[in-house]
XYZ file of C-alpha atoms in Angstrom:
683
model
C 114.130 69.984 120.590
C 115.048 68.544 117.212
C 117.655 65.778 117.222
C 120.812 66.734 115.374
C 122.389 64.828 112.482
C 124.851 62.543 114.258
C 127.260 59.983 112.811
C 128.778 59.014 116.155
C 127.820 59.154 119.822
C 127.917 62.614 121.405
C 127.233 63.993 124.873
C 126.364 67.652 125.271
C 124.695 70.035 127.704
C 121.676 72.142 126.773
C 119.092 74.330 128.490
C 115.502 73.180 128.115
C 112.802 75.842 128.405
C 109.801 74.315 130.139
C 106.673 75.678 131.865
C 107.498 74.930 135.508
C 105.640 75.278 138.775
C 107.604 76.664 141.695
C 108.947 73.834 143.876
C 109.033 76.141 146.886
C 111.025 75.738 150.076
C 111.447 72.575 152.105
C 109.398 72.013 155.251
C 111.756 72.433 158.240
C 109.602 70.317 160.600
C 110.940 66.748 160.898
C 108.564 64.016 159.704
C 109.300 61.017 161.921
C 108.882 57.447 160.774
C 106.149 55.224 162.144
C 106.590 52.784 165.039
C 106.661 49.743 162.717
C 109.145 49.053 159.911
C 106.809 46.657 158.110
C 103.351 47.281 156.679
C 100.496 44.790 156.642
C 99.298 43.564 153.267
C 95.906 42.236 152.279
C 96.669 39.060 150.348
C 94.309 36.540 148.757
C 94.785 32.812 149.414
C 95.691 32.395 145.736
C 99.109 34.015 146.342
C 101.631 31.307 147.199
C 104.040 31.353 150.122
C 107.076 32.305 148.048
C 105.371 35.394 146.632
C 104.026 36.560 149.996
C 107.232 35.893 151.952
C 108.498 39.486 152.066
C 105.352 41.447 151.238
C 105.366 44.603 153.339
C 108.879 43.940 154.669
C 110.560 47.224 155.682
C 108.021 49.259 153.678
C 107.017 51.553 156.538
C 107.062 55.166 155.385
C 110.189 57.088 156.349
C 111.649 60.416 155.294
C 114.350 61.607 157.708
C 116.973 62.899 157.482
C 115.443 64.378 154.317
C 112.852 67.136 154.724
C 109.455 67.272 153.059
C 109.099 69.127 149.764
C 105.549 70.391 150.215
C 105.826 74.042 149.252
C 105.102 73.748 145.521
C 102.351 75.556 143.635
C 100.543 75.357 140.280
C 101.718 78.642 138.782
C 103.522 77.648 135.594
C 106.284 79.945 134.354
C 108.844 79.278 131.642
C 112.160 78.295 133.188
C 115.374 76.858 131.803
C 116.519 73.549 133.239
C 119.818 71.807 132.590
C 119.580 68.715 130.387
C 122.329 66.393 129.204
C 121.860 64.978 125.707
C 123.301 61.582 124.779
C 122.814 60.952 121.054
C 123.847 58.595 118.253
C 122.593 57.891 114.715
C 119.354 56.296 115.931
C 118.386 57.677 119.347
C 118.487 60.927 121.280
C 118.218 60.668 125.086
C 117.611 63.649 127.375
C 118.536 63.411 131.070
C 117.741 66.030 133.729
C 120.358 65.713 136.511
C 118.607 68.422 138.544
C 115.400 66.357 138.639
C 116.621 63.092 140.099
C 118.419 62.053 136.922
C 115.053 61.588 135.184
C 115.222 60.491 131.545
C 112.809 63.082 130.181
C 112.850 61.955 126.570
C 113.981 59.104 124.309
C 113.511 60.100 120.687
C 113.616 57.571 117.832
C 115.256 59.518 115.019
C 114.475 57.031 112.235
C 110.768 56.819 113.055
C 110.696 60.489 114.064
C 108.691 59.762 117.201
C 109.023 60.129 120.950
C 109.100 56.739 122.670
C 108.196 57.962 126.155
C 105.422 60.028 127.624
C 107.241 63.346 127.591
C 105.513 65.701 129.994
C 105.262 69.206 128.454
C 105.311 70.803 131.940
C 107.009 70.374 135.307
C 104.102 70.156 137.740
C 104.834 68.566 141.129
C 102.059 66.832 143.054
C 101.826 64.964 146.344
C 102.864 61.404 145.434
C 106.496 60.867 146.516
C 108.210 59.951 149.775
C 108.971 63.636 150.355
C 105.641 64.699 148.796
C 106.701 66.424 145.532
C 106.694 64.214 142.426
C 106.184 64.795 138.701
C 105.132 62.477 135.907
C 106.633 61.506 132.573
C 109.815 59.959 131.204
C 111.760 57.276 133.067
C 112.242 57.594 136.817
C 114.769 55.634 138.869
C 113.647 54.800 142.418
C 116.197 53.526 144.899
C 116.440 52.695 148.581
C 112.910 52.849 149.979
C 109.407 51.814 148.932
C 107.862 54.743 147.066
C 108.899 57.467 144.638
C 112.416 58.239 145.720
C 113.717 61.039 147.891
C 115.576 62.868 145.130
C 112.979 62.717 142.362
C 112.757 66.543 142.499
C 116.341 67.148 143.625
C 119.762 67.335 141.944
C 122.130 64.410 141.406
C 125.786 64.479 140.440
C 126.478 63.957 136.752
C 129.801 63.193 135.108
C 131.155 62.287 131.694
C 132.598 58.766 131.452
C 133.913 56.597 128.624
C 131.689 54.007 126.943
C 132.325 50.515 125.600
C 134.010 51.641 122.355
C 135.585 54.832 123.644
C 132.495 56.964 122.998
C 131.205 59.419 125.639
C 128.735 58.103 128.194
C 126.938 59.691 131.142
C 126.878 58.858 134.836
C 124.467 60.207 137.455
C 125.048 59.298 141.082
C 124.400 60.270 144.687
C 124.574 59.265 148.341
C 121.401 57.931 149.961
C 121.023 59.633 153.350
C 118.451 57.256 154.861
C 120.327 53.949 154.579
C 123.712 55.511 153.822
C 124.890 53.976 150.576
C 126.107 55.243 147.177
C 124.450 54.417 143.867
C 125.025 55.259 140.225
C 123.260 55.024 136.885
C 125.523 54.924 133.825
C 123.809 55.808 130.524
C 125.397 54.141 127.477
C 124.475 54.724 123.834
C 127.155 52.991 121.725
C 127.580 54.099 118.087
C 125.020 52.344 115.890
C 122.937 51.108 118.832
C 119.160 51.213 118.575
C 118.910 50.747 122.341
C 119.787 53.079 125.175
C 121.416 51.155 128.022
C 121.600 51.973 131.697
C 123.948 50.166 134.026
C 122.948 50.481 137.672
C 125.350 49.952 140.540
C 124.368 49.992 144.229
C 126.993 49.478 146.940
C 126.349 48.473 150.543
C 129.443 49.861 152.320
C 128.385 48.610 155.750
C 129.222 45.567 157.824
C 125.514 44.856 158.187
C 122.601 43.973 155.908
C 120.328 46.726 154.615
C 116.865 46.372 153.029
C 117.209 47.425 149.394
C 114.652 48.661 146.870
C 114.843 49.522 143.184
C 112.160 50.144 140.587
C 112.605 51.721 137.149
C 109.334 53.478 136.226
C 108.711 54.121 132.525
C 105.837 56.411 131.512
C 104.460 55.700 128.032
C 101.615 57.179 125.974
C 98.309 55.323 126.262
C 95.300 55.132 123.966
C 92.420 52.733 123.357
C 94.576 50.224 121.463
C 97.659 50.276 123.723
C 98.587 46.797 124.961
C 101.170 45.656 127.510
C 103.006 42.391 126.842
C 105.307 40.446 129.150
C 106.506 36.795 129.023
C 104.723 35.851 132.269
C 102.410 32.963 133.002
C 100.962 34.419 136.234
C 100.243 37.885 137.594
C 99.739 39.310 141.059
C 96.925 41.789 140.620
C 95.182 44.461 142.699
C 93.026 47.498 142.057
C 94.748 49.246 145.000
C 91.973 48.816 147.583
C 91.494 45.080 147.014
C 93.679 42.185 148.231
C 96.587 41.061 146.088
C 95.343 38.169 143.936
C 97.301 35.646 141.871
C 95.822 35.037 138.397
C 96.881 32.477 135.832
C 95.679 31.794 132.292
C 96.957 34.738 130.268
C 95.731 37.050 128.935
C 94.172 37.723 132.327
C 90.747 39.177 132.976
C 89.183 40.915 135.946
C 85.587 42.107 136.108
C 85.291 41.083 132.462
C 88.167 43.294 131.314
C 91.409 42.208 129.646
C 94.146 43.369 132.035
C 96.646 43.820 129.198
C 94.660 46.834 127.897
C 94.641 49.729 130.348
C 91.944 51.624 128.479
C 89.430 49.020 129.631
C 90.121 49.519 133.355
C 87.339 51.388 135.180
C 89.703 52.232 138.070
C 93.447 52.506 138.686
C 95.076 49.091 138.720
C 98.522 47.548 139.105
C 99.621 44.099 138.000
C 102.918 42.380 138.802
C 104.035 39.881 136.185
C 105.520 36.610 137.435
C 108.171 35.824 134.809
C 109.595 32.266 134.913
C 113.159 32.170 136.243
C 114.664 30.820 133.011
C 112.946 33.454 130.861
C 114.753 36.652 129.867
C 112.877 39.475 131.661
C 111.288 42.035 129.377
C 108.136 44.118 129.040
C 106.725 45.851 125.969
C 103.991 48.305 125.063
C 102.533 48.012 121.549
C 100.054 50.145 119.668
C 97.426 49.188 117.093
C 100.016 49.179 114.284
C 102.481 46.936 116.162
C 104.936 49.728 116.920
C 105.881 50.541 120.458
C 108.461 50.438 123.225
C 110.367 47.568 124.818
C 112.403 47.279 128.002
C 114.688 44.342 128.696
C 117.237 43.689 131.439
C 119.724 41.206 132.810
C 118.203 38.741 135.331
C 119.047 40.689 138.513
C 116.054 42.922 137.759
C 113.418 40.199 138.037
C 110.217 42.134 138.806
C 107.858 43.594 136.186
C 104.743 45.672 136.682
C 102.163 47.702 134.813
C 100.206 50.564 136.365
C 97.060 51.981 134.762
C 95.287 55.124 135.889
C 92.087 53.720 134.407
C 89.270 55.451 132.595
C 87.332 56.591 135.671
C 87.082 60.282 136.593
C 89.710 59.993 139.347
C 92.402 58.497 137.126
C 91.615 60.877 134.264
C 91.772 63.851 136.608
C 95.115 62.750 138.076
C 96.728 62.422 134.646
C 95.642 65.904 133.615
C 96.468 67.289 137.080
C 100.046 66.068 136.603
C 100.327 67.426 133.069
C 97.877 69.149 130.713
C 94.345 68.292 129.551
C 93.982 65.503 127.030
C 97.066 63.504 128.003
C 96.980 59.860 129.053
C 99.819 57.552 130.010
C 100.552 54.235 131.653
C 103.659 52.989 133.422
C 105.597 49.799 132.945
C 108.087 49.141 135.699
C 110.977 46.854 136.590
C 112.372 46.050 140.009
C 114.633 43.955 142.204
C 111.747 42.086 143.848
C 108.630 40.384 142.545
C 106.424 43.251 143.760
C 106.960 46.847 144.837
C 105.580 46.279 148.323
C 108.764 44.671 149.599
C 112.517 45.035 149.857
C 115.297 42.556 149.282
C 117.935 41.942 151.982
C 121.250 43.278 150.681
C 124.168 41.581 152.473
C 126.987 43.498 154.139
C 129.620 44.689 151.664
C 127.566 43.540 148.661
C 127.326 45.299 145.295
C 124.253 44.957 143.075
C 124.698 45.598 139.346
C 122.556 45.049 136.278
C 121.950 46.422 132.806
C 118.682 47.661 131.289
C 117.917 48.381 127.630
C 115.269 50.782 126.296
C 114.223 51.022 122.677
C 111.535 50.894 120.020
C 109.779 47.809 118.758
C 107.921 47.018 115.546
C 106.103 43.690 115.285
C 103.189 42.185 113.404
C 100.139 44.015 114.750
C 97.781 41.070 114.414
C 100.110 38.829 116.359
C 100.790 41.438 119.046
C 97.055 41.824 119.704
C 96.247 38.126 119.486
C 94.257 36.504 122.279
C 96.742 33.649 122.065
C 99.196 34.867 124.719
C 102.085 32.731 123.503
C 101.587 34.130 120.017
C 101.420 37.734 121.236
C 104.504 37.542 123.457
C 106.318 35.307 120.990
C 106.389 37.964 118.283
C 108.161 40.346 120.692
C 110.577 37.612 121.696
C 111.462 36.987 118.053
C 112.073 40.704 117.500
C 114.303 40.901 120.575
C 116.324 37.863 119.524
C 116.989 39.549 116.182
C 117.797 43.032 117.466
C 119.214 42.416 120.959
C 120.224 38.798 121.509
C 120.654 37.665 125.102
C 124.391 37.073 124.576
C 124.823 40.679 123.427
C 123.216 42.288 126.469
C 125.132 39.932 128.764
C 128.374 40.804 127.009
C 127.600 44.504 127.326
C 126.693 44.010 130.986
C 130.133 42.496 131.664
C 131.759 45.419 129.889
C 129.615 47.993 131.719
C 130.531 46.380 135.053
C 134.160 47.190 134.363
C 133.377 50.683 133.115
C 131.302 51.338 136.255
C 134.534 51.386 138.247
C 136.095 54.215 136.248
C 136.057 57.747 137.589
C 134.267 60.504 135.713
C 136.447 62.603 133.417
C 134.656 65.857 134.232
C 131.748 66.925 136.403
C 128.655 68.105 134.510
C 126.258 68.687 137.428
C 126.624 68.837 141.189
C 124.515 66.985 143.739
C 124.517 67.357 147.513
C 127.384 67.511 150.006
C 126.149 64.657 152.187
C 128.307 61.985 150.575
C 131.327 64.255 151.052
C 130.352 64.655 154.714
C 130.310 60.890 155.202
C 133.769 60.581 153.663
C 134.938 63.388 155.949
C 133.514 61.598 158.985
C 135.241 58.344 158.115
C 138.563 60.126 157.604
C 138.311 62.198 160.791
C 137.585 59.122 162.901
C 140.201 56.995 161.107
C 137.609 54.495 159.974
C 137.694 52.341 156.852
C 136.150 54.098 153.864
C 134.310 51.377 151.949
C 132.735 53.832 149.511
C 134.349 53.171 146.104
C 136.746 55.956 145.145
C 134.986 56.606 141.842
C 132.080 58.171 143.730
C 133.395 61.739 143.659
C 131.148 63.681 146.016
C 133.305 66.804 145.961
C 133.342 69.013 149.045
C 130.859 69.724 151.802
C 128.818 72.930 151.623
C 126.860 75.312 153.815
C 124.151 72.736 154.582
C 126.751 70.428 156.115
C 128.727 73.148 157.950
C 127.232 72.618 161.457
C 127.943 68.908 161.250
C 131.487 69.509 160.034
C 132.062 71.739 163.072
C 130.698 69.039 165.366
C 132.967 66.474 163.743
C 136.162 68.512 163.614
C 135.754 71.066 166.411
C 133.610 69.031 168.781
C 131.012 71.813 168.938
C 127.584 72.066 167.308
C 126.999 75.747 166.463
C 123.952 77.552 167.798
C 121.667 79.298 165.291
C 118.111 80.590 165.077
C 117.025 78.065 162.440
C 117.454 74.324 163.104
C 118.966 73.549 159.692
C 119.330 70.120 158.143
C 119.068 66.937 160.141
C 121.173 63.833 160.587
C 119.855 60.525 161.924
C 122.812 58.133 161.656
C 123.626 56.550 165.027
C 127.256 57.574 164.481
C 126.257 61.251 164.471
C 124.017 60.721 167.477
C 127.033 59.467 169.434
C 129.122 62.495 168.431
C 126.368 64.971 169.290
C 125.549 63.383 172.639
C 129.228 63.322 173.613
C 129.574 67.007 172.720
C 126.537 67.857 174.845
C 127.649 65.768 177.816
C 131.099 67.371 177.702
C 129.457 70.805 177.882
C 130.583 72.006 174.476
C 127.124 71.953 172.897
C 124.809 72.233 175.873
C 122.228 74.469 174.195
C 118.645 74.131 172.952
C 119.482 73.360 169.324
C 121.879 70.514 170.052
C 119.373 68.931 172.444
C 116.651 69.375 169.804
C 118.714 67.542 167.188
C 119.550 64.811 169.681
C 115.832 64.335 170.352
C 115.185 64.031 166.620
C 117.783 61.297 166.358
C 116.312 59.427 169.326
C 112.782 59.703 167.952
C 113.718 58.505 164.477
C 115.612 55.585 166.004
C 112.554 54.822 168.170
C 114.004 55.775 171.534
C 110.850 57.632 172.535
C 111.874 58.138 176.167
C 115.235 59.541 175.091
C 113.551 61.822 172.561
C 111.180 63.297 175.138
C 114.003 63.821 177.634
C 116.153 65.549 175.009
C 113.369 67.920 173.946
C 112.556 68.729 177.566
C 116.243 69.498 178.080
C 116.081 71.717 175.006
C 113.188 73.632 176.570
C 115.132 73.976 179.822
C 117.834 75.846 177.861
C 115.408 77.933 175.796
C 111.685 77.715 175.100
C 111.221 77.222 171.359
C 108.342 76.174 169.173
C 110.631 73.602 167.563
C 110.919 71.572 170.773
C 107.287 72.133 171.827
C 106.111 70.883 168.454
C 108.206 67.732 168.679
C 106.977 67.048 172.221
C 103.459 67.301 170.806
C 104.287 64.642 168.217
C 105.756 62.410 170.927
C 102.677 62.927 173.104
C 100.325 62.056 170.265
C 102.354 58.974 169.371
C 102.328 57.762 172.970
C 98.575 58.023 173.355
C 97.756 57.027 169.792
C 100.455 55.225 167.751
C 98.212 55.325 164.664
C 97.954 59.112 164.568
C 100.703 59.609 161.996
C 99.773 56.639 159.818
C 98.927 57.123 156.160
C 95.707 58.788 155.079
C 94.128 55.390 154.484
C 94.107 54.688 158.228
C 91.585 56.351 160.512
C 93.406 57.967 163.473
C 92.233 57.408 167.020
C 91.760 60.531 169.187
C 95.078 61.495 170.787
C 95.469 63.281 174.088
C 94.413 66.916 174.066
C 97.848 67.615 175.575
C 99.333 67.293 172.084
C 97.002 69.986 170.770
C 97.882 72.324 173.631
C 101.593 71.825 172.995
C 101.122 72.663 169.330
C 99.198 75.829 170.174
C 101.961 76.836 172.546
C 104.534 76.074 169.824
C 102.666 78.412 167.483
C 102.636 81.175 170.087
C 106.386 80.886 170.627
C 107.183 80.467 166.932
C 108.154 79.761 164.240
C 104.876 81.003 162.809
C 105.040 78.989 159.616
C 102.243 77.345 157.663
C 103.292 73.700 158.353
C 103.100 74.296 162.115
C 99.721 76.037 161.862
C 98.401 73.097 159.810
C 99.587 70.564 162.392
C 98.005 72.513 165.240
C 94.707 72.891 163.397
C 94.651 69.202 162.455
C 95.257 68.164 166.064
C 92.433 70.396 167.280
C 90.141 68.842 164.690
C 90.911 65.201 165.539
C 90.456 65.962 169.257
C 87.121 67.631 168.393
C 88.017 70.977 169.955
C 85.962 72.866 167.399
C 85.493 76.162 169.221
C 89.171 76.364 170.058
C 89.951 75.548 166.435
C 87.719 78.389 165.227
C 89.470 80.821 167.550
C 92.882 79.623 166.433
C 92.023 79.897 162.735
C 90.670 83.402 163.181
C 93.982 84.464 164.757
C 96.135 83.284 161.871
C 97.726 85.686 159.376
C 95.601 86.004 156.261
C 98.125 84.276 153.997
C 98.265 81.199 156.233
C 94.507 81.245 156.844
C 93.999 80.947 153.084
C 96.349 77.965 152.774
C 94.296 75.153 151.258
C 95.084 72.768 154.101
C 93.808 75.275 156.653
C 90.712 75.866 154.515
C 89.992 72.120 154.356
C 90.482 71.658 158.104
C 88.129 74.559 158.774
C 85.549 73.023 156.428
C 85.839 69.601 158.088
C 85.223 71.205 161.474
C 82.294 73.224 160.119
C 80.747 70.036 158.679
C 80.923 68.293 162.039
C 79.343 71.336 163.687
C 76.564 71.500 161.084
C 77.641 74.891 159.711
C 77.051 73.900 156.088
C 77.300 77.411 154.661
C 80.990 77.383 155.644
C 81.597 74.096 153.824
C 80.123 74.817 150.404
C 82.819 77.322 149.250
C 85.592 74.676 149.356
C 83.995 72.907 146.372
C 84.748 75.857 144.091
C 88.495 75.836 144.682
C 91.219 74.003 142.791
C 93.756 72.201 144.952
C 97.502 71.659 144.944
C 98.535 69.460 147.868
C 96.017 66.594 147.891
C 97.788 63.251 148.364
C 97.349 60.447 145.838
C 94.292 58.502 147.017
C 93.346 61.039 149.697
C 89.612 61.182 150.457
C 89.325 64.519 152.314
C 87.439 66.234 149.491
C 85.290 63.156 148.874
C 84.215 63.024 152.508
C 83.438 66.742 152.573
C 81.392 66.544 149.374
C 79.216 63.609 150.331
C 79.025 64.673 153.975
C 77.779 68.090 152.932
C 74.909 66.728 150.839
C 74.026 64.027 153.371
C 73.598 66.594 156.133
C 71.894 69.083 153.872
C 69.242 66.567 152.783
C 68.899 65.065 156.276
C 67.895 68.525 157.534
C 69.004 67.882 161.097
C 67.911 64.251 161.282
C 70.329 61.280 161.557
C 71.935 60.268 158.252
C 70.747 56.771 157.323
C 72.317 54.298 154.892
C 69.595 54.798 152.292
C 70.360 58.520 152.204
C 74.083 57.860 151.882
C 73.470 55.647 148.846
C 71.121 58.224 147.318
C 73.708 61.010 147.685
C 76.428 58.948 146.029
C 74.146 58.231 143.103
C 72.585 61.632 142.607
C 75.466 63.910 143.577
C 78.595 62.577 141.822
C 81.886 64.086 142.870
C 82.992 66.865 140.476
C 86.012 65.950 138.379
C 88.229 68.713 139.809
C 87.765 67.203 143.291
C 88.407 63.589 142.224
C 91.678 62.495 143.865
C 90.464 59.373 145.703
C 91.442 56.595 143.207
C 88.412 54.406 143.979
């Protein structure tokens, strides 16, 4: 898209034609959160008490009431997506409200160059909280540690009025996990060389909630790309190593300058510790001194850089997410010092701040100086000249007032869940603390069963379970309806069990699902009982791929097989059953089960990998070798399944029936390197 000749700020809608993979359908099986809210962190003694105080706090993975988005493929077809273009004399910004409000492009019209890493394709991969995630542009992550729930989903978008009467853009939604509204207002005043976003998060509750925000900016990377930030200390890790505090900028690790991503042999992330009195900013400069800068008001205190590194795994991931030959890094900004933590947001509190995004052009020699004060100082001088602190603070005060205005017209529609919450509050005559300017419209078909429960006192029976709710307030309404006999059927009991399980009432969950089965035998309830059984005998079973699960009771596997027999006969359920048979080492039963599956499901890559893992353990190497010739879609960031199959195959092949010794393991890793198309492990 070529930027138009503009003499004032405009906002318009366009259709962007882009090669897109199919996102597919959502997984209807609920993915329950883990028993612990917090995660443990490996931290070096060099990290002081203040920086480690909240590390891991409330970072336990959780998804519900959202459903997983794991049905995507890698078949690119040209599709038109809605984009909203905010443009003035100097910049042209492109926002995709249907893709989480992602800023896809920020084009510098004077320099005639794209400032961001603009992905030429939409290719989801398994990196987000709900699985599907895509790279490029600027992503806004809110609510929970990880890439946010709506990164591949629509947000509301509305036209608002800017600081001088010009058009501006708002995207907003309702977070279903912690139940709060948030908005991002995009401002591009006439004559401005910076795009501004003003973020507003509201806690409408009478209790504290753990809050998370990180703005992730993808930028082109080459051998001369350098990241600058006015920090005197960093917290550094190469993902598998403990978090280490390093002073003495520019920092080095393993002999490499951490401000140049091209020198990193592996993926790495560094959190900059900016002094409290210092204006927070982060910049990326190229060999000629040109680049990109991000600056914010003090509320957004955290800064980070993430490098994929120059190893085969990082290189493969970048091309897997886009097209061959592309390389990018991410600079990021957040509410906390690191990403592996939340901040406690008090009851009734509102968080607001302003961010600025724009180009930078500084003396190249200074920007690449080994004198850190000299390198960062040249950026500071440029910022003082082009965006003085008083100006951004003045704009922030103005944007705070504008954030309370209602949109003049709706440009894109999000979900009906915010409207459902308003409807609940009204029906129960409760105070509605959601600001009126959050116009969530009306509820839709997805919310219909819950509207009937709320207003008719009855949860309708249907063949498919539909969308879930996990708020305790809905649990009370559903349980009352069941106890009063108005919703005493399998589906209502199933939903009640989901609510109990997600809120860690494991006894209540099991009782509800057993009651569901008493009304009607369904695979939905049998499957959930299997999850509860596995959790009871092995709480670590559903932990992340980095944790090795302990063998659960074989009862869980039998319940999953029974669930498959009853139905639904869908790929996610077949995968869960096969995985449970594998971890309980029921290899012959697994082989029988796999042979009985429909051909389309049997060829699903997850089923293929589970079959290969079983064959490897049984010594049937001829059944393992074909998996190395496939290309994969669903491998999780950092997952080692393919790595273990590859090395395990050659270890057993060379051992020829004898025990595999350490010397042989080392030999295999040296002489049989993992092929690039299988490199997803990030080590």
